[in-house]
Amino acid sequence: MTKLYAVYGASGCGRSLMPVARQQLVRAQDASEIVFIDDSLAEITRVNGHRAMNYTTFLDETADEKAVQIAIANSRVREKIANRLEADGIQLWSIMADNVVLMDQIELAAGAALSPFVSITSNIKIGKCFHANLYSYVEHDCVIGDFVTFAPGVKCNGNIHIEDHAYIGAGAMIKQGTPDQPLVIGRGAVVGMGAVVTKSVPTGVTVVGNPARIVESK
Ligand SMILES: CC(C)(COP(=O)(O)OP(=O)(O)OC[C@H]1O[C@@H](n2cnc3c(N)ncnc32)[C@H](O)[C@@H]1OP(=O)(O)O)[C@@H](O)C(=O)NCCC(=O)NCCS
């Protein structure tokens, strides 16, 4: 059976995740090819040693099974592509680096990308297409929605709920909640790099600073 894997996106995010994708296949002793998909490409080219092509060309490639990691930081774009892949019968592909630490009772939905040095501890539920960049961690009893993005070094402590499409910037630190009262990061909220989040963040707002405060849009 032939399999073809792809990393969707050949910009910074995709080129950082391709080595993670390669590690994933080496661990699985799977010698299949991994290509880049990038819709700005008119013809097949090479990026960092891999064939790169647009989505239409990828669909025309012959393989019994195709699986795609959507390596695009913008979660709305990630969702749109995930829906298109589903409609075309192509699997979402989860990848993780060799040194990722996964502890007990973790439910991780399809399409995740866990970069080097990510740790996910115990009793944690994570939705579709989660991106956890370098050195991020998720502590016990967290619930993370679909299409959530962690930039490098995010510290997500225990009993935190993060709703769909939230974006957590580099080095942000989120205070733990309690089992009765989890700290909630609302749907589509943005936490700025370096923020220290001490209480729940409403849906759709941006917070920055220590302690994190809502930034009014100009
Ligand atoms: C919070 C954030 C989303 C705001 O972006 P933006 O809307 O483009 O905002 P601006 O850059 O116009 O900044 C608006 C103001 O907030 C300040 N600000 C921006 N980000 C800040 C942060 N993380 N902490 C504190 N202040 C911040 C700016 O200095 C500016 O202040 P001023 O009005 O006094 O000049 C962005 O700065 C951020 O932190 N993004 C995450 C970046 C990241 O983690 N990248 C990782 C890539 S892998």
mmCIF file of N, CA and C in Angstrom, residues 89-179:
data_model
loop_
_atom_site.group_PDB
_atom_site.id
_atom_site.type_symbol
_atom_site.label_atom_id
_atom_site.label_comp_id
_atom_site.label_asym_id
_atom_site.label_seq_id
_atom_site.Cartn_x
_atom_site.Cartn_y
_atom_site.Cartn_z
ATOM 1 N N GLY A 89 -11.644 13.506 1.618
ATOM 2 C CA GLY A 89 -11.322 12.172 2.146
ATOM 3 C C GLY A 89 -9.858 11.987 2.511
ATOM 4 N N ILE A 90 -9.190 13.076 2.896
ATOM 5 C CA ILE A 90 -7.764 12.995 3.264
ATOM 6 C C ILE A 90 -7.639 13.143 4.776
ATOM 7 N N GLN A 91 -6.821 12.273 5.370
ATOM 8 C CA GLN A 91 -6.694 12.274 6.846
ATOM 9 C C GLN A 91 -5.883 13.448 7.353
ATOM 10 N N LEU A 92 -6.242 13.914 8.566
ATOM 11 C CA LEU A 92 -5.391 14.860 9.284
ATOM 12 C C LEU A 92 -4.268 14.039 9.926
ATOM 13 N N TRP A 93 -3.046 14.519 9.811
ATOM 14 C CA TRP A 93 -1.886 13.763 10.294
ATOM 15 C C TRP A 93 -1.311 14.436 11.544
ATOM 16 N N SER A 94 -1.232 13.699 12.642
ATOM 17 C CA SER A 94 -0.598 14.218 13.870
ATOM 18 C C SER A 94 0.888 13.873 13.852
ATOM 19 N N ILE A 95 1.695 14.851 14.236
ATOM 20 C CA ILE A 95 3.142 14.599 14.288
ATOM 21 C C ILE A 95 3.683 15.074 15.635
ATOM 22 N N MET A 96 4.712 14.390 16.108
ATOM 23 C CA MET A 96 5.366 14.882 17.330
ATOM 24 C C MET A 96 6.842 14.552 17.296
ATOM 25 N N ALA A 97 7.621 15.435 17.933
ATOM 26 C CA ALA A 97 9.070 15.247 17.964
ATOM 27 C C ALA A 97 9.432 14.061 18.850
ATOM 28 N N ASP A 98 10.639 13.522 18.637
ATOM 29 C CA ASP A 98 11.086 12.349 19.406
ATOM 30 C C ASP A 98 11.075 12.597 20.909
ATOM 31 N N ASN A 99 11.390 13.833 21.321
ATOM 32 C CA ASN A 99 11.539 14.058 22.768
ATOM 33 C C ASN A 99 10.301 14.656 23.435
ATOM 34 N N VAL A 100 9.163 14.594 22.756
ATOM 35 C CA VAL A 100 7.912 15.039 23.405
ATOM 36 C C VAL A 100 7.592 14.081 24.554
ATOM 37 N N VAL A 101 7.118 14.647 25.674
ATOM 38 C CA VAL A 101 6.750 13.819 26.831
ATOM 39 C C VAL A 101 5.230 13.811 26.948
ATOM 40 N N LEU A 102 4.652 12.633 26.862
ATOM 41 C CA LEU A 102 3.197 12.478 27.030
ATOM 42 C C LEU A 102 2.985 11.578 28.233
ATOM 43 N N MET A 103 2.254 12.066 29.230
ATOM 44 C CA MET A 103 2.085 11.273 30.448
ATOM 45 C C MET A 103 0.778 10.478 30.409
ATOM 46 N N ASP A 104 -0.090 10.587 31.421
ATOM 47 C CA ASP A 104 -1.230 9.669 31.503
ATOM 48 C C ASP A 104 -2.544 10.264 31.010
ATOM 49 N N GLN A 105 -3.348 9.418 30.403
ATOM 50 C CA GLN A 105 -4.753 9.757 30.095
ATOM 51 C C GLN A 105 -4.862 11.058 29.298
ATOM 52 N N ILE A 106 -4.215 11.043 28.152
ATOM 53 C CA ILE A 106 -4.274 12.220 27.273
ATOM 54 C C ILE A 106 -5.136 11.864 26.066
ATOM 55 N N GLU A 107 -6.120 12.700 25.806
ATOM 56 C CA GLU A 107 -6.924 12.529 24.586
ATOM 57 C C GLU A 107 -6.497 13.619 23.633
ATOM 58 N N LEU A 108 -5.863 13.232 22.556
ATOM 59 C CA LEU A 108 -5.335 14.220 21.607
ATOM 60 C C LEU A 108 -6.002 13.967 20.258
ATOM 61 N N ALA A 109 -6.793 14.943 19.790
ATOM 62 C CA ALA A 109 -7.518 14.741 18.526
ATOM 63 C C ALA A 109 -6.556 14.841 17.335
ATOM 64 N N ALA A 110 -7.074 14.532 16.154
ATOM 65 C CA ALA A 110 -6.250 14.433 14.943
ATOM 66 C C ALA A 110 -5.640 15.771 14.549
ATOM 67 N N GLY A 111 -4.509 15.693 13.863
ATOM 68 C CA GLY A 111 -3.905 16.874 13.247
ATOM 69 C C GLY A 111 -2.986 17.665 14.144
ATOM 70 N N ALA A 112 -2.599 17.117 15.300
ATOM 71 C CA ALA A 112 -1.741 17.858 16.231
ATOM 72 C C ALA A 112 -0.308 17.974 15.705
ATOM 73 N N ALA A 113 0.369 19.048 16.134
ATOM 74 C CA ALA A 113 1.801 19.206 15.847
ATOM 75 C C ALA A 113 2.487 19.557 17.161
ATOM 76 N N LEU A 114 3.251 18.615 17.685
ATOM 77 C CA LEU A 114 3.946 18.823 18.956
ATOM 78 C C LEU A 114 5.439 18.921 18.656
ATOM 79 N N SER A 115 5.978 20.117 18.862
ATOM 80 C CA SER A 115 7.371 20.406 18.506
ATOM 81 C C SER A 115 8.320 19.865 19.576
ATOM 82 N N PRO A 116 9.646 19.927 19.330
ATOM 83 C CA PRO A 116 10.601 19.442 20.315
ATOM 84 C C PRO A 116 10.406 20.079 21.690
ATOM 85 N N PHE A 117 10.623 19.268 22.716
ATOM 86 C CA PHE A 117 10.602 19.676 24.129
ATOM 87 C C PHE A 117 9.214 20.039 24.661
ATOM 88 N N VAL A 118 8.171 19.619 23.973
ATOM 89 C CA VAL A 118 6.809 19.829 24.493
ATOM 90 C C VAL A 118 6.506 18.727 25.516
ATOM 91 N N SER A 119 5.845 19.109 26.624
ATOM 92 C CA SER A 119 5.396 18.111 27.605
ATOM 93 C C SER A 119 3.908 18.277 27.847
ATOM 94 N N ILE A 120 3.210 17.160 27.893
ATOM 95 C CA ILE A 120 1.775 17.166 28.199
ATOM 96 C C ILE A 120 1.599 16.147 29.317
ATOM 97 N N THR A 121 1.107 16.596 30.450
ATOM 98 C CA THR A 121 1.116 15.698 31.611
ATOM 99 C C THR A 121 -0.148 14.833 31.656
ATOM 100 N N SER A 122 -0.954 14.905 32.679
ATOM 101 C CA SER A 122 -1.971 13.862 32.853
ATOM 102 C C SER A 122 -3.396 14.394 32.861
ATOM 103 N N ASN A 123 -4.319 13.546 32.368
ATOM 104 C CA ASN A 123 -5.759 13.830 32.366
ATOM 105 C C ASN A 123 -6.071 15.117 31.609
ATOM 106 N N ILE A 124 -5.723 15.080 30.356
ATOM 107 C CA ILE A 124 -5.810 16.280 29.502
ATOM 108 C C ILE A 124 -6.550 15.919 28.219
ATOM 109 N N LYS A 125 -7.423 16.824 27.789
ATOM 110 C CA LYS A 125 -8.178 16.589 26.549
ATOM 111 C C LYS A 125 -7.865 17.733 25.586
ATOM 112 N N ILE A 126 -7.483 17.394 24.391
ATOM 113 C CA ILE A 126 -7.071 18.414 23.410
ATOM 114 C C ILE A 126 -7.780 18.165 22.083
ATOM 115 N N GLY A 127 -8.320 19.242 21.494
ATOM 116 C CA GLY A 127 -9.089 19.131 20.250
ATOM 117 C C GLY A 127 -8.217 19.090 18.997
ATOM 118 N N LYS A 128 -8.908 19.201 17.876
ATOM 119 C CA LYS A 128 -8.305 19.050 16.544
ATOM 120 C C LYS A 128 -7.199 20.061 16.233
ATOM 121 N N CYS A 129 -6.193 19.635 15.506
ATOM 122 C CA CYS A 129 -5.170 20.514 14.914
ATOM 123 C C CYS A 129 -4.514 21.440 15.943
ATOM 124 N N PHE A 130 -4.212 20.899 17.104
ATOM 125 C CA PHE A 130 -3.513 21.673 18.146
ATOM 126 C C PHE A 130 -2.052 21.850 17.725
ATOM 127 N N HIS A 131 -1.547 23.067 17.850
ATOM 128 C CA HIS A 131 -0.117 23.315 17.624
ATOM 129 C C HIS A 131 0.528 23.705 18.942
ATOM 130 N N ALA A 132 1.502 22.944 19.385
ATOM 131 C CA ALA A 132 2.279 23.307 20.572
ATOM 132 C C ALA A 132 3.715 23.459 20.114
ATOM 133 N N ASN A 133 4.175 24.702 20.100
ATOM 134 C CA ASN A 133 5.517 24.981 19.601
ATOM 135 C C ASN A 133 6.567 24.699 20.691
ATOM 136 N N LEU A 134 7.834 24.757 20.305
ATOM 137 C CA LEU A 134 8.993 24.437 21.149
ATOM 138 C C LEU A 134 8.833 24.782 22.625
ATOM 139 N N TYR A 135 9.154 23.842 23.481
ATOM 140 C CA TYR A 135 9.222 24.057 24.942
ATOM 141 C C TYR A 135 7.902 24.449 25.599
ATOM 142 N N SER A 136 6.775 24.257 24.944
ATOM 143 C CA SER A 136 5.496 24.533 25.614
ATOM 144 C C SER A 136 5.138 23.361 26.515
ATOM 145 N N TYR A 137 4.350 23.638 27.542
ATOM 146 C CA TYR A 137 3.797 22.508 28.296
ATOM 147 C C TYR A 137 2.325 22.720 28.612
ATOM 148 N N VAL A 138 1.649 21.599 28.838
ATOM 149 C CA VAL A 138 0.256 21.597 29.282
ATOM 150 C C VAL A 138 0.223 20.740 30.536
ATOM 151 N N GLU A 139 -0.205 21.342 31.650
ATOM 152 C CA GLU A 139 -0.235 20.609 32.920
ATOM 153 C C GLU A 139 -1.590 19.911 33.126
ATOM 154 N N HIS A 140 -1.713 19.182 34.220
ATOM 155 C CA HIS A 140 -2.840 18.285 34.504
ATOM 156 C C HIS A 140 -4.233 18.940 34.381
ATOM 157 N N ASP A 141 -5.183 18.139 33.951
ATOM 158 C CA ASP A 141 -6.614 18.503 33.970
ATOM 159 C C ASP A 141 -6.971 19.712 33.105
ATOM 160 N N CYS A 142 -6.214 19.939 32.063
ATOM 161 C CA CYS A 142 -6.593 21.023 31.140
ATOM 162 C C CYS A 142 -7.501 20.472 30.043
ATOM 163 N N VAL A 143 -8.348 21.357 29.523
ATOM 164 C CA VAL A 143 -9.201 21.006 28.387
ATOM 165 C C VAL A 143 -8.946 22.063 27.320
ATOM 166 N N ILE A 144 -8.488 21.619 26.177
ATOM 167 C CA ILE A 144 -8.111 22.545 25.100
ATOM 168 C C ILE A 144 -8.988 22.237 23.891
ATOM 169 N N GLY A 145 -9.556 23.280 23.297
ATOM 170 C CA GLY A 145 -10.507 23.102 22.192
ATOM 171 C C GLY A 145 -9.831 22.815 20.859
ATOM 172 N N ASP A 146 -10.571 23.072 19.785
ATOM 173 C CA ASP A 146 -10.064 22.824 18.428
ATOM 174 C C ASP A 146 -9.281 24.039 17.923
ATOM 175 N N PHE A 147 -8.265 23.780 17.118
ATOM 176 C CA PHE A 147 -7.507 24.827 16.413
ATOM 177 C C PHE A 147 -6.863 25.844 17.364
ATOM 178 N N VAL A 148 -6.384 25.357 18.473
ATOM 179 C CA VAL A 148 -5.677 26.213 19.437
ATOM 180 C C VAL A 148 -4.192 26.210 19.080
ATOM 181 N N THR A 149 -3.543 27.385 19.272
ATOM 182 C CA THR A 149 -2.133 27.528 18.916
ATOM 183 C C THR A 149 -1.325 27.995 20.113
ATOM 184 N N PHE A 150 -0.257 27.283 20.438
ATOM 185 C CA PHE A 150 0.714 27.722 21.438
ATOM 186 C C PHE A 150 2.004 28.091 20.702
ATOM 187 N N ALA A 151 2.459 29.338 20.843
ATOM 188 C CA ALA A 151 3.782 29.738 20.338
ATOM 189 C C ALA A 151 4.835 29.090 21.260
ATOM 190 N N PRO A 152 6.132 29.273 20.977
ATOM 191 C CA PRO A 152 7.144 28.631 21.826
ATOM 192 C C PRO A 152 7.051 29.049 23.290
ATOM 193 N N GLY A 153 7.319 28.083 24.172
ATOM 194 C CA GLY A 153 7.496 28.375 25.598
ATOM 195 C C GLY A 153 6.241 28.749 26.353
ATOM 196 N N VAL A 154 5.088 28.286 25.913
ATOM 197 C CA VAL A 154 3.846 28.595 26.641
ATOM 198 C C VAL A 154 3.740 27.689 27.872
ATOM 199 N N LYS A 155 3.418 28.309 28.998
ATOM 200 C CA LYS A 155 3.280 27.557 30.250
ATOM 201 C C LYS A 155 1.810 27.527 30.631
ATOM 202 N N CYS A 156 1.188 26.408 30.356
ATOM 203 C CA CYS A 156 -0.245 26.248 30.593
ATOM 204 C C CYS A 156 -0.395 25.343 31.807
ATOM 205 N N ASN A 157 -0.716 25.943 32.947
ATOM 206 C CA ASN A 157 -0.726 25.184 34.202
ATOM 207 C C ASN A 157 -2.032 24.396 34.381
ATOM 208 N N GLY A 158 -2.223 23.794 35.545
ATOM 209 C CA GLY A 158 -3.331 22.847 35.716
ATOM 210 C C GLY A 158 -4.711 23.479 35.736
ATOM 211 N N ASN A 159 -5.720 22.688 35.360
ATOM 212 C CA ASN A 159 -7.126 23.130 35.426
ATOM 213 C C ASN A 159 -7.391 24.422 34.651
ATOM 214 N N ILE A 160 -6.899 24.452 33.456
ATOM 215 C CA ILE A 160 -7.164 25.595 32.565
ATOM 216 C C ILE A 160 -7.986 25.073 31.385
ATOM 217 N N HIS A 161 -9.002 25.829 30.989
ATOM 218 C CA HIS A 161 -9.751 25.481 29.781
ATOM 219 C C HIS A 161 -9.460 26.526 28.709
ATOM 220 N N ILE A 162 -9.048 26.075 27.574
ATOM 221 C CA ILE A 162 -8.754 26.995 26.470
ATOM 222 C C ILE A 162 -9.712 26.676 25.335
ATOM 223 N N GLU A 163 -10.499 27.657 24.947
ATOM 224 C CA GLU A 163 -11.546 27.390 23.949
ATOM 225 C C GLU A 163 -11.001 27.481 22.514
ATOM 226 N N ASP A 164 -11.819 27.033 21.574
ATOM 227 C CA ASP A 164 -11.421 26.932 20.154
ATOM 228 C C ASP A 164 -10.772 28.229 19.659
ATOM 229 N N HIS A 165 -9.776 28.071 18.806
ATOM 230 C CA HIS A 165 -9.142 29.175 18.081
ATOM 231 C C HIS A 165 -8.383 30.172 18.961
ATOM 232 N N ALA A 166 -8.173 29.877 20.228
ATOM 233 C CA ALA A 166 -7.360 30.802 21.026
ATOM 234 C C ALA A 166 -5.894 30.700 20.570
ATOM 235 N N TYR A 167 -5.181 31.829 20.689
ATOM 236 C CA TYR A 167 -3.753 31.890 20.326
ATOM 237 C C TYR A 167 -2.977 32.358 21.550
ATOM 238 N N ILE A 168 -1.982 31.594 21.974
ATOM 239 C CA ILE A 168 -1.201 31.955 23.159
ATOM 240 C C ILE A 168 0.227 32.265 22.701
ATOM 241 N N GLY A 169 0.666 33.520 22.935
ATOM 242 C CA GLY A 169 1.961 33.986 22.427
ATOM 243 C C GLY A 169 3.151 33.417 23.182
ATOM 244 N N ALA A 170 4.322 33.642 22.605
ATOM 245 C CA ALA A 170 5.568 33.048 23.105
ATOM 246 C C ALA A 170 5.814 33.413 24.570
ATOM 247 N N GLY A 171 6.145 32.422 25.356
ATOM 248 C CA GLY A 171 6.540 32.633 26.744
ATOM 249 C C GLY A 171 5.420 33.050 27.676
ATOM 250 N N ALA A 172 4.187 33.014 27.224
ATOM 251 C CA ALA A 172 3.081 33.404 28.115
ATOM 252 C C ALA A 172 2.912 32.344 29.204
ATOM 253 N N MET A 173 2.463 32.824 30.359
ATOM 254 C CA MET A 173 2.307 31.938 31.508
ATOM 255 C C MET A 173 0.876 32.086 32.002
ATOM 256 N N ILE A 174 0.181 30.993 32.177
ATOM 257 C CA ILE A 174 -1.229 31.060 32.576
ATOM 258 C C ILE A 174 -1.378 30.398 33.935
ATOM 259 N N LYS A 175 -1.977 31.152 34.864
ATOM 260 C CA LYS A 175 -2.150 30.647 36.231
ATOM 261 C C LYS A 175 -3.095 29.438 36.263
ATOM 262 N N GLN A 176 -2.834 28.542 37.179
ATOM 263 C CA GLN A 176 -3.712 27.371 37.284
ATOM 264 C C GLN A 176 -5.107 27.774 37.778
ATOM 265 N N GLY A 177 -6.126 27.002 37.378
ATOM 266 C CA GLY A 177 -7.456 27.144 37.945
ATOM 267 C C GLY A 177 -7.655 26.079 39.011
ATOM 268 N N THR A 178 -8.916 25.828 39.348
ATOM 269 C CA THR A 178 -9.204 24.742 40.283
ATOM 270 C C THR A 178 -10.193 23.812 39.592
ATOM 271 N N PRO A 179 -10.376 22.603 40.114
ATOM 272 C CA PRO A 179 -11.337 21.695 39.477
ATOM 273 C C PRO A 179 -12.730 22.317 39.411
#
